[in-house]
Amino acid sequence: MILASVILAEAAAVYEGREVVQTQSYGPEARGGASKADVIISDRPILYPKSRRLDVLVCLSQQAVDRYMAELKQGGIAIIDAFHVKECPLQSAVCLPFSETSRRELGRELFTNIVMLGALSRLTEAVELDSLKQAIARRVPPVFLDTNLRALAIGWDLAAPVSEGLERGSESRKEAGRVARP
Amino acid sequence: MILASVILAEAAAVYEGREVVQTQSYGPEARGGASKADVIISDRPILYPKSRRLDVLVCLSQQAVDRYMAELKQGGIAIIDAFHVKECPLQSAVCLPFSETSRRELGRELFTNIVMLGALSRLTEAVELDSLKQAIARRVPPVFLDTNLRALAIGWDLAAPVSEGLERGSESRKEAGRVARP
């Protein structure tokens, strides 16, 4: 999750020239063993570095939902792993099988975070897919680059029906495949 | 749910001139007290009236998720009531607080189905919002028409962050308010 937040922050800051604050916490500060990471992206200088009233909350565990859901603002988007989160949150949420898809398509859950970033880019439009690709290339060992770029494309595809509706969904799935895959 | 399916079917058939099959079942056929309704919408004649490999599955109860989720096709959209469904399905799903929003904004859960239709229209683009309005006017007693049209607009708004992303979401929320509210 922390690597994902670093990639997201660098995609926005380095490749889109936006103002970004990225923070992360482990253990006690994240209130009990789980880790959490915050990214603020803005087109104006960021005056207050702590994130409040979240626009987007990504939860890859039930713990994360239970602890942080209250920080999502009204009208924000919760993006949730459909396998590791067992209980539906009471607020608006998109549940997608990130971890399961990573396991099925790429053989390991290791790429869950990058699959999630692909979906996040499509669902929120917070950063361009292309900026994420460049940031991944910078952060990921070359030997894993191809698999990570595939993970990103898979995540982009996974969000298609939700973000694009039925018909546009299937069209743009094809297109995303062309654009995002090497 | 059945009224919602009738309104959806009439919106597509009467006001958009499309081919539609709408069926419903209660009790034993719906396998245990719950009711279910199917709508097939097509631009070509529908040769087989039973729905299979669903593009969209709407579930307003946990029972519905447990029984019907397997019928959703790969890449389809499950649309789920965030209050009455307790367990996240393992597939892609959009969880929205239909019933809770109906209760909070309109005083009763009675309008859950129409709130859901507003969100369904926006998320799936299966029918135009305007066709739904006309179908509602035909099916709903005049004294409840205003509240039902408000319910529809509320549902449309509710789906904005999910279907439009963050920035477009807040813009089109305003616009939807203008278009959809009397």
mmCIF file of C-alpha atoms in Angstrom:
data_model
loop_
_atom_site.group_PDB
_atom_site.id
_atom_site.type_symbol
_atom_site.label_atom_id
_atom_site.label_comp_id
_atom_site.label_asym_id
_atom_site.label_seq_id
_atom_site.Cartn_x
_atom_site.Cartn_y
_atom_site.Cartn_z
ATOM 1 C CA MET A 1 0.000 0.000 0.000
ATOM 2 C CA ILE A 2 2.863 2.310 0.829
ATOM 3 C CA LEU A 3 4.641 1.582 -2.453
ATOM 4 C CA ALA A 4 1.360 2.322 -4.243
ATOM 5 C CA SER A 5 1.091 5.669 -2.494
ATOM 6 C CA VAL A 6 4.676 6.560 -3.442
ATOM 7 C CA ILE A 7 4.018 5.655 -7.080
ATOM 8 C CA LEU A 8 0.773 7.637 -7.066
ATOM 9 C CA ALA A 9 2.502 10.650 -5.507
ATOM 10 C CA GLU A 10 5.399 10.542 -7.978
ATOM 11 C CA ALA A 11 3.069 10.090 -10.926
ATOM 12 C CA ALA A 12 1.253 13.287 -9.951
ATOM 13 C CA ALA A 13 4.279 15.315 -8.832
ATOM 14 C CA VAL A 14 7.055 14.297 -11.228
ATOM 15 C CA TYR A 15 5.078 13.516 -14.374
ATOM 16 C CA GLU A 16 2.169 15.939 -14.047
ATOM 17 C CA GLY A 17 3.858 18.792 -12.200
ATOM 18 C CA ARG A 18 1.237 18.973 -9.497
ATOM 19 C CA GLU A 19 1.576 19.768 -5.816
ATOM 20 C CA VAL A 20 1.758 16.605 -3.748
ATOM 21 C CA VAL A 21 2.143 15.639 -0.103
ATOM 22 C CA GLN A 22 2.684 11.970 0.631
ATOM 23 C CA THR A 23 2.892 10.527 4.130
ATOM 24 C CA GLN A 24 2.767 7.068 5.579
ATOM 25 C CA SER A 25 2.526 5.459 8.945
ATOM 26 C CA TYR A 26 3.109 2.015 10.338
ATOM 27 C CA GLY A 27 2.281 0.390 13.645
ATOM 28 C CA PRO A 28 1.037 2.549 16.505
ATOM 29 C CA GLU A 29 0.355 5.656 14.456
ATOM 30 C CA ALA A 30 -1.738 3.639 12.053
ATOM 31 C CA ARG A 31 -3.519 2.381 15.161
ATOM 32 C CA GLY A 32 -2.569 -1.264 15.415
ATOM 33 C CA GLY A 33 -0.217 -3.048 13.098
ATOM 34 C CA ALA A 34 -1.822 -2.056 9.825
ATOM 35 C CA SER A 35 -0.053 0.458 7.614
ATOM 36 C CA LYS A 36 -1.621 3.469 6.013
ATOM 37 C CA ALA A 37 -0.504 6.053 3.534
ATOM 38 C CA ASP A 38 -1.912 9.438 2.599
ATOM 39 C CA VAL A 39 -1.536 11.299 -0.666
ATOM 40 C CA ILE A 40 -2.736 14.853 -1.223
ATOM 41 C CA ILE A 41 -2.710 16.021 -4.839
ATOM 42 C CA SER A 42 -3.538 19.608 -5.693
ATOM 43 C CA ASP A 43 -3.163 22.173 -8.434
ATOM 44 C CA ARG A 44 -2.425 24.804 -5.795
ATOM 45 C CA PRO A 45 0.147 24.857 -2.982
ATOM 46 C CA ILE A 46 -0.865 22.561 -0.144
ATOM 47 C CA LEU A 47 -0.971 24.564 3.073
ATOM 48 C CA TYR A 48 -1.971 21.843 5.499
ATOM 49 C CA PRO A 49 -0.160 18.543 5.053
ATOM 50 C CA LYS A 50 -2.564 16.284 6.946
ATOM 51 C CA SER A 51 -5.339 14.715 4.912
ATOM 52 C CA ARG A 52 -8.887 15.306 6.068
ATOM 53 C CA ARG A 53 -12.266 14.722 4.448
ATOM 54 C CA LEU A 54 -10.881 12.189 2.002
ATOM 55 C CA ASP A 55 -12.015 12.250 -1.619
ATOM 56 C CA VAL A 56 -10.864 8.682 -2.102
ATOM 57 C CA LEU A 57 -10.228 5.948 0.427
ATOM 58 C CA VAL A 58 -8.640 2.689 -0.692
ATOM 59 C CA CYS A 59 -9.026 -0.234 1.709
ATOM 60 C CA LEU A 60 -7.331 -3.551 1.123
ATOM 61 C CA SER A 61 -8.445 -5.024 4.466
ATOM 62 C CA GLN A 62 -11.464 -5.111 6.744
ATOM 63 C CA GLN A 63 -9.407 -3.345 9.424
ATOM 64 C CA ALA A 64 -8.842 -0.452 7.059
ATOM 65 C CA VAL A 65 -12.570 -0.121 6.366
ATOM 66 C CA ASP A 66 -13.415 -0.248 10.066
ATOM 67 C CA ARG A 67 -10.835 2.344 11.004
ATOM 68 C CA TYR A 68 -10.808 4.856 8.202
ATOM 69 C CA MET A 69 -14.217 4.845 6.533
ATOM 70 C CA ALA A 70 -15.389 7.684 8.748
ATOM 71 C CA GLU A 71 -12.700 9.917 7.217
ATOM 72 C CA LEU A 72 -14.197 9.671 3.736
ATOM 73 C CA LYS A 73 -16.127 12.792 2.858
ATOM 74 C CA GLN A 74 -19.752 12.751 1.762
ATOM 75 C CA GLY A 75 -19.715 12.105 -1.998
ATOM 76 C CA GLY A 76 -16.234 10.573 -1.871
ATOM 77 C CA ILE A 77 -15.336 7.166 -3.275
ATOM 78 C CA ALA A 78 -14.307 4.160 -1.222
ATOM 79 C CA ILE A 79 -12.391 1.632 -3.285
ATOM 80 C CA ILE A 80 -12.317 -1.735 -1.632
ATOM 81 C CA ASP A 81 -10.741 -5.136 -2.136
ATOM 82 C CA ALA A 82 -13.621 -7.536 -2.621
ATOM 83 C CA PHE A 83 -11.710 -10.486 -1.200
ATOM 84 C CA HIS A 84 -10.067 -9.171 1.952
ATOM 85 C CA VAL A 85 -12.943 -6.942 2.995
ATOM 86 C CA LYS A 86 -15.783 -9.101 4.232
ATOM 87 C CA GLU A 87 -18.372 -6.561 5.338
ATOM 88 C CA CYS A 88 -19.918 -3.995 3.031
ATOM 89 C CA PRO A 89 -19.332 -0.484 4.306
ATOM 90 C CA LEU A 90 -22.496 1.537 4.847
ATOM 91 C CA GLN A 91 -21.289 4.300 2.539
ATOM 92 C CA SER A 92 -20.827 4.417 -1.220
ATOM 93 C CA ALA A 93 -18.115 2.012 -2.266
ATOM 94 C CA VAL A 94 -16.713 0.281 -5.285
ATOM 95 C CA CYS A 95 -15.690 -3.287 -4.456
ATOM 96 C CA LEU A 96 -13.300 -4.818 -6.944
ATOM 97 C CA PRO A 97 -11.430 -8.129 -6.750
ATOM 98 C CA PHE A 98 -7.900 -6.664 -6.824
ATOM 99 C CA SER A 99 -6.120 -9.339 -4.846
ATOM 100 C CA GLU A 100 -8.005 -12.212 -6.425
ATOM 101 C CA THR A 101 -7.379 -10.880 -9.933
ATOM 102 C CA SER A 102 -3.691 -10.390 -9.177
ATOM 103 C CA ARG A 103 -3.503 -13.975 -7.981
ATOM 104 C CA ARG A 104 -5.427 -15.364 -10.923
ATOM 105 C CA GLU A 105 -3.883 -13.318 -13.724
ATOM 106 C CA LEU A 106 -0.350 -12.818 -12.460
ATOM 107 C CA GLY A 107 0.095 -15.802 -10.185
ATOM 108 C CA ARG A 108 0.624 -13.817 -6.972
ATOM 109 C CA GLU A 109 -1.149 -11.346 -4.712
ATOM 110 C CA LEU A 110 1.998 -9.249 -4.782
ATOM 111 C CA PHE A 111 0.679 -7.047 -7.592
ATOM 112 C CA THR A 112 -2.601 -6.197 -5.845
ATOM 113 C CA ASN A 113 -1.377 -2.658 -5.199
ATOM 114 C CA ILE A 114 -0.589 -1.977 -8.854
ATOM 115 C CA VAL A 115 -3.856 -3.540 -10.045
ATOM 116 C CA MET A 116 -5.546 -1.177 -7.590
ATOM 117 C CA LEU A 117 -3.653 1.841 -8.987
ATOM 118 C CA GLY A 118 -4.890 1.048 -12.496
ATOM 119 C CA ALA A 119 -8.477 0.969 -11.255
ATOM 120 C CA LEU A 120 -7.954 4.085 -9.136
ATOM 121 C CA SER A 121 -6.711 6.036 -12.131
ATOM 122 C CA ARG A 122 -9.761 5.096 -14.150
ATOM 123 C CA LEU A 123 -12.325 5.549 -11.387
ATOM 124 C CA THR A 124 -11.062 8.824 -9.953
ATOM 125 C CA GLU A 125 -9.121 10.433 -12.800
ATOM 126 C CA ALA A 126 -6.761 11.668 -10.097
ATOM 127 C CA VAL A 127 -3.757 10.899 -12.304
ATOM 128 C CA GLU A 128 -3.256 9.771 -15.890
ATOM 129 C CA LEU A 129 -2.496 6.131 -16.560
ATOM 130 C CA ASP A 130 0.582 7.213 -18.459
ATOM 131 C CA SER A 131 2.042 9.069 -15.470
ATOM 132 C CA LEU A 132 1.558 5.954 -13.381
ATOM 133 C CA LYS A 133 3.439 3.905 -15.969
ATOM 134 C CA GLN A 134 6.387 6.255 -15.812
ATOM 135 C CA ALA A 135 6.357 6.313 -12.020
ATOM 136 C CA ILE A 136 6.237 2.525 -11.913
ATOM 137 C CA ALA A 137 9.203 2.297 -14.267
ATOM 138 C CA ARG A 138 11.152 4.461 -11.824
ATOM 139 C CA ARG A 139 10.235 2.550 -8.671
ATOM 140 C CA VAL A 140 10.076 -1.080 -9.716
ATOM 141 C CA PRO A 141 13.087 -3.318 -10.445
ATOM 142 C CA PRO A 142 13.452 -3.705 -14.246
ATOM 143 C CA VAL A 143 12.945 -7.457 -14.056
ATOM 144 C CA PHE A 144 9.442 -6.920 -12.648
ATOM 145 C CA LEU A 145 8.536 -3.986 -14.863
ATOM 146 C CA ASP A 146 6.547 -5.912 -17.460
ATOM 147 C CA THR A 147 4.469 -7.712 -14.868
ATOM 148 C CA ASN A 148 3.761 -4.452 -13.076
ATOM 149 C CA LEU A 149 2.665 -2.753 -16.282
ATOM 150 C CA ARG A 150 0.414 -5.709 -16.975
ATOM 151 C CA ALA A 151 -0.999 -5.381 -13.446
ATOM 152 C CA LEU A 152 -1.731 -1.713 -14.113
ATOM 153 C CA ALA A 153 -3.557 -2.516 -17.366
ATOM 154 C CA ILE A 154 -5.523 -5.270 -15.644
ATOM 155 C CA GLY A 155 -6.659 -2.832 -12.968
ATOM 156 C CA TRP A 156 -7.666 -0.292 -15.600
ATOM 157 C CA ASP A 157 -9.750 -2.963 -17.323
ATOM 158 C CA LEU A 158 -11.266 -4.109 -14.043
ATOM 159 C CA ALA A 159 -12.770 -0.681 -13.407
ATOM 160 C CA ALA A 160 -14.249 -0.345 -16.909
ATOM 161 C CA PRO A 161 -17.808 -1.553 -16.279
ATOM 162 C CA VAL A 162 -18.088 0.634 -13.192
ATOM 163 C CA SER A 163 -16.605 3.794 -14.633
ATOM 164 C CA GLU A 164 -17.828 3.620 -18.209
ATOM 165 C CA GLY A 165 -21.204 1.922 -18.102
ATOM 166 C CA LEU A 166 -22.087 -1.163 -20.067
ATOM 167 C CA GLU A 167 -21.522 -0.331 -23.697
ATOM 168 C CA ARG A 168 -18.777 2.209 -23.336
ATOM 169 C CA GLY A 169 -17.250 -0.241 -20.849
ATOM 170 C CA SER A 170 -16.685 -2.978 -23.373
ATOM 171 C CA GLU A 171 -15.424 -0.592 -26.048
ATOM 172 C CA SER A 172 -12.951 1.116 -23.816
ATOM 173 C CA ARG A 173 -11.805 -2.183 -22.381
ATOM 174 C CA LYS A 174 -10.506 -2.997 -25.820
ATOM 175 C CA GLU A 175 -8.941 0.384 -26.201
ATOM 176 C CA ALA A 176 -7.307 0.265 -22.766
ATOM 177 C CA GLY A 177 -5.847 -3.065 -23.720
ATOM 178 C CA ARG A 178 -4.255 -1.453 -26.741
ATOM 179 C CA VAL A 179 -3.044 1.613 -24.933
ATOM 180 C CA ALA A 180 -1.877 0.140 -21.704
ATOM 181 C CA ARG A 181 -0.311 -3.098 -22.723
ATOM 182 C CA PRO A 182 3.131 -3.179 -24.229
ATOM 183 C CA MET B 1 -38.106 -4.219 -6.909
ATOM 184 C CA ILE B 2 -40.820 -5.435 -9.211
ATOM 185 C CA LEU B 3 -42.231 -1.938 -9.684
ATOM 186 C CA ALA B 4 -38.700 -0.761 -10.492
ATOM 187 C CA SER B 5 -38.341 -3.464 -13.129
ATOM 188 C CA VAL B 6 -41.676 -2.505 -14.705
ATOM 189 C CA ILE B 7 -40.644 1.150 -14.818
ATOM 190 C CA LEU B 8 -37.262 0.239 -16.285
ATOM 191 C CA ALA B 9 -38.891 -1.977 -18.912
ATOM 192 C CA GLU B 10 -41.444 0.669 -19.899
ATOM 193 C CA ALA B 11 -38.801 3.373 -20.027
ATOM 194 C CA ALA B 12 -36.838 1.311 -22.542
ATOM 195 C CA ALA B 13 -39.772 -0.072 -24.532
ATOM 196 C CA VAL B 14 -42.301 2.769 -24.615
ATOM 197 C CA TYR B 15 -40.022 5.803 -24.530
ATOM 198 C CA GLU B 16 -36.968 4.486 -26.363
ATOM 199 C CA GLY B 17 -38.610 2.048 -28.746
ATOM 200 C CA ARG B 18 -36.343 -0.820 -27.797
ATOM 201 C CA GLU B 19 -37.079 -4.525 -27.536
ATOM 202 C CA VAL B 20 -37.817 -5.523 -23.966
ATOM 203 C CA VAL B 21 -38.761 -8.653 -22.041
ATOM 204 C CA GLN B 22 -39.711 -8.168 -18.408
ATOM 205 C CA THR B 23 -40.514 -11.047 -16.051
ATOM 206 C CA GLN B 24 -40.897 -11.391 -12.331
ATOM 207 C CA SER B 25 -41.255 -14.105 -9.792
ATOM 208 C CA TYR B 26 -42.320 -14.318 -6.190
ATOM 209 C CA GLY B 27 -42.089 -17.013 -3.580
ATOM 210 C CA PRO B 28 -41.068 -20.506 -4.620
ATOM 211 C CA GLU B 29 -39.868 -19.581 -8.076
ATOM 212 C CA ALA B 30 -37.663 -16.877 -6.624
ATOM 213 C CA ARG B 31 -36.422 -19.616 -4.296
ATOM 214 C CA GLY B 32 -37.698 -18.635 -0.867
ATOM 215 C CA GLY B 33 -39.911 -15.666 -0.163
ATOM 216 C CA ALA B 34 -37.778 -13.064 -1.889
ATOM 217 C CA SER B 35 -38.998 -11.565 -5.127
ATOM 218 C CA LYS B 36 -36.972 -11.116 -8.241
ATOM 219 C CA ALA B 37 -37.505 -9.448 -11.565
ATOM 220 C CA ASP B 38 -35.669 -9.714 -14.860
ATOM 221 C CA VAL B 39 -35.448 -7.153 -17.620
ATOM 222 C CA ILE B 40 -33.861 -7.814 -21.010
ATOM 223 C CA ILE B 41 -33.317 -4.723 -23.162
ATOM 224 C CA SER B 42 -32.064 -5.076 -26.700
ATOM 225 C CA ASP B 43 -31.842 -3.215 -29.967
ATOM 226 C CA ARG B 44 -32.647 -6.439 -31.793
ATOM 227 C CA PRO B 45 -35.550 -8.876 -31.380
ATOM 228 C CA ILE B 46 -35.134 -10.987 -28.247
ATOM 229 C CA LEU B 47 -35.234 -14.640 -29.198
ATOM 230 C CA TYR B 48 -34.825 -16.224 -25.787
ATOM 231 C CA PRO B 49 -36.865 -14.638 -22.997
ATOM 232 C CA LYS B 50 -34.958 -15.964 -19.999
ATOM 233 C CA SER B 51 -32.081 -13.824 -18.761
ATOM 234 C CA ARG B 52 -28.681 -15.451 -18.539
ATOM 235 C CA ARG B 53 -25.194 -14.056 -18.032
ATOM 236 C CA LEU B 54 -26.485 -10.832 -16.503
ATOM 237 C CA ASP B 55 -24.886 -7.526 -17.477
ATOM 238 C CA VAL B 56 -26.293 -5.890 -14.363
ATOM 239 C CA LEU B 57 -27.510 -7.401 -11.116
ATOM 240 C CA VAL B 58 -29.235 -5.207 -8.546
ATOM 241 C CA CYS B 59 -29.434 -6.638 -5.034
ATOM 242 C CA LEU B 60 -31.338 -4.924 -2.265
ATOM 243 C CA SER B 61 -30.812 -7.754 0.231
ATOM 244 C CA GLN B 62 -28.144 -10.181 1.355
ATOM 245 C CA GLN B 63 -30.358 -13.063 0.184
ATOM 246 C CA ALA B 64 -30.333 -11.623 -3.302
ATOM 247 C CA VAL B 65 -26.528 -11.421 -3.334
ATOM 248 C CA ASP B 66 -26.185 -14.970 -2.047
ATOM 249 C CA ARG B 67 -28.619 -16.404 -4.577
ATOM 250 C CA TYR B 68 -28.023 -14.502 -7.761
ATOM 251 C CA MET B 69 -24.464 -13.234 -7.794
ATOM 252 C CA ALA B 70 -23.313 -16.317 -9.704
ATOM 253 C CA GLU B 71 -25.559 -15.289 -12.605
ATOM 254 C CA LEU B 72 -23.658 -12.051 -13.191
ATOM 255 C CA LYS B 73 -21.358 -12.322 -16.159
ATOM 256 C CA GLN B 74 -17.641 -11.604 -15.988
ATOM 257 C CA GLY B 75 -17.278 -7.852 -16.455
ATOM 258 C CA GLY B 76 -20.872 -7.169 -15.419
ATOM 259 C CA ILE B 77 -21.894 -4.728 -12.698
ATOM 260 C CA ALA B 78 -23.445 -5.685 -9.387
ATOM 261 C CA ILE B 79 -25.300 -2.774 -7.815
ATOM 262 C CA ILE B 80 -25.904 -3.327 -4.152
ATOM 263 C CA ASP B 81 -27.719 -1.679 -1.275
ATOM 264 C CA ALA B 82 -25.043 -0.741 1.237
ATOM 265 C CA PHE B 83 -27.378 -1.023 4.209
ATOM 266 C CA HIS B 84 -29.281 -4.264 3.657
ATOM 267 C CA VAL B 85 -26.368 -6.192 2.213
ATOM 268 C CA LYS B 86 -23.934 -6.992 4.985
ATOM 269 C CA GLU B 87 -21.293 -9.047 3.209
ATOM 270 C CA CYS B 88 -19.225 -7.790 0.305
ATOM 271 C CA PRO B 89 -19.633 -9.996 -2.716
ATOM 272 C CA LEU B 90 -16.388 -11.436 -4.090
ATOM 273 C CA GLN B 91 -17.007 -9.967 -7.523
ATOM 274 C CA SER B 92 -16.974 -6.389 -8.773
ATOM 275 C CA ALA B 93 -19.758 -4.412 -7.151
ATOM 276 C CA VAL B 94 -20.910 -0.890 -6.562
ATOM 277 C CA CYS B 95 -22.360 -0.502 -3.070
ATOM 278 C CA LEU B 96 -24.553 2.557 -2.644
ATOM 279 C CA PRO B 97 -26.718 3.542 0.316
ATOM 280 C CA PHE B 98 -30.065 3.499 -1.550
ATOM 281 C CA SER B 99 -32.333 2.617 1.343
ATOM 282 C CA GLU B 100 -30.558 4.807 3.862
ATOM 283 C CA THR B 101 -30.580 7.782 1.484
ATOM 284 C CA SER B 102 -34.281 7.264 0.775
ATOM 285 C CA ARG B 103 -34.960 7.236 4.514
ATOM 286 C CA ARG B 104 -32.799 10.263 5.212
ATOM 287 C CA GLU B 105 -33.768 12.451 2.256
ATOM 288 C CA LEU B 106 -37.378 11.433 1.707
ATOM 289 C CA GLY B 107 -38.404 10.218 5.136
ATOM 290 C CA ARG B 108 -39.146 6.628 4.126
ATOM 291 C CA GLU B 109 -37.444 3.580 2.659
ATOM 292 C CA LEU B 110 -40.363 3.292 0.252
ATOM 293 C CA PHE B 111 -38.480 5.159 -2.479
ATOM 294 C CA THR B 112 -35.388 2.940 -2.370
ATOM 295 C CA ASN B 113 -36.344 1.365 -5.687
ATOM 296 C CA ILE B 114 -36.589 4.701 -7.499
ATOM 297 C CA VAL B 115 -33.354 5.995 -5.951
ATOM 298 C CA MET B 116 -31.783 2.790 -7.256
ATOM 299 C CA LEU B 117 -33.182 3.384 -10.770
ATOM 300 C CA GLY B 118 -31.600 6.837 -10.874
ATOM 301 C CA ALA B 119 -28.222 5.349 -9.992
ATOM 302 C CA LEU B 120 -28.712 2.435 -12.400
ATOM 303 C CA SER B 121 -29.365 4.809 -15.283
ATOM 304 C CA ARG B 122 -26.193 6.727 -14.570
ATOM 305 C CA LEU B 123 -23.975 3.725 -13.895
ATOM 306 C CA THR B 124 -25.097 1.498 -16.737
ATOM 307 C CA GLU B 125 -26.502 3.911 -19.340
ATOM 308 C CA ALA B 126 -29.059 1.185 -20.033
ATOM 309 C CA VAL B 127 -31.833 3.797 -20.323
ATOM 310 C CA GLU B 128 -31.969 7.583 -20.349
ATOM 311 C CA LEU B 129 -32.973 9.392 -17.178
ATOM 312 C CA ASP B 130 -35.671 11.148 -19.137
ATOM 313 C CA SER B 131 -37.317 7.903 -20.236
ATOM 314 C CA LEU B 132 -37.393 6.807 -16.612
ATOM 315 C CA LYS B 133 -39.104 10.054 -15.639
ATOM 316 C CA GLN B 134 -41.811 9.492 -18.203
ATOM 317 C CA ALA B 135 -42.269 5.858 -17.177
ATOM 318 C CA ILE B 136 -42.515 6.889 -13.517
ATOM 319 C CA ALA B 137 -45.172 9.477 -14.346
ATOM 320 C CA ARG B 138 -47.207 6.716 -15.971
ATOM 321 C CA ARG B 139 -46.862 4.205 -13.121
ATOM 322 C CA VAL B 140 -46.931 6.280 -9.962
ATOM 323 C CA PRO B 141 -50.035 7.949 -8.422
ATOM 324 C CA PRO B 142 -49.929 11.696 -9.227
ATOM 325 C CA VAL B 143 -49.812 12.605 -5.545
ATOM 326 C CA PHE B 144 -46.466 10.774 -5.185
ATOM 327 C CA LEU B 145 -45.011 11.888 -8.500
ATOM 328 C CA ASP B 146 -42.900 14.751 -7.175
ATOM 329 C CA THR B 147 -41.341 12.629 -4.444
ATOM 330 C CA ASN B 148 -40.574 9.870 -6.927
ATOM 331 C CA LEU B 149 -38.918 12.296 -9.329
ATOM 332 C CA ARG B 150 -36.861 13.633 -6.437
ATOM 333 C CA ALA B 151 -35.916 10.058 -5.548
ATOM 334 C CA LEU B 152 -34.760 9.517 -9.132
ATOM 335 C CA ALA B 153 -32.617 12.664 -9.071
ATOM 336 C CA ILE B 154 -31.144 11.677 -5.713
ATOM 337 C CA GLY B 155 -30.148 8.287 -7.106
ATOM 338 C CA TRP B 156 -28.579 9.944 -10.153
ATOM 339 C CA ASP B 157 -26.556 12.186 -7.842
ATOM 340 C CA LEU B 158 -25.593 9.270 -5.625
ATOM 341 C CA ALA B 159 -23.864 7.485 -8.509
ATOM 342 C CA ALA B 160 -21.910 10.567 -9.632
ATOM 343 C CA PRO B 161 -18.608 9.996 -7.835
ATOM 344 C CA VAL B 162 -18.525 6.387 -9.002
ATOM 345 C CA SER B 163 -19.506 6.942 -12.614
ATOM 346 C CA GLU B 164 -17.841 10.271 -13.302
ATOM 347 C CA GLY B 165 -14.695 10.359 -11.206
ATOM 348 C CA LEU B 166 -13.867 13.067 -8.736
ATOM 349 C CA GLU B 167 -13.840 16.313 -10.661
ATOM 350 C CA ARG B 168 -16.375 15.484 -13.317
ATOM 351 C CA GLY B 169 -18.453 14.004 -10.474
ATOM 352 C CA SER B 170 -18.937 17.268 -8.659
ATOM 353 C CA GLU B 171 -19.634 19.209 -11.859
ATOM 354 C CA SER B 172 -22.217 16.809 -13.130
ATOM 355 C CA ARG B 173 -23.846 16.549 -9.726
ATOM 356 C CA LYS B 174 -24.772 20.181 -10.106
ATOM 357 C CA GLU B 175 -25.943 19.688 -13.631
ATOM 358 C CA ALA B 176 -28.005 16.629 -12.773
ATOM 359 C CA GLY B 177 -29.652 18.653 -10.035
ATOM 360 C CA ARG B 178 -30.664 21.227 -12.597
ATOM 361 C CA VAL B 179 -31.864 18.758 -15.164
ATOM 362 C CA ALA B 180 -33.576 16.242 -12.999
ATOM 363 C CA ARG B 181 -35.243 18.318 -10.339
ATOM 364 C CA PRO B 182 -38.439 20.157 -11.075
#
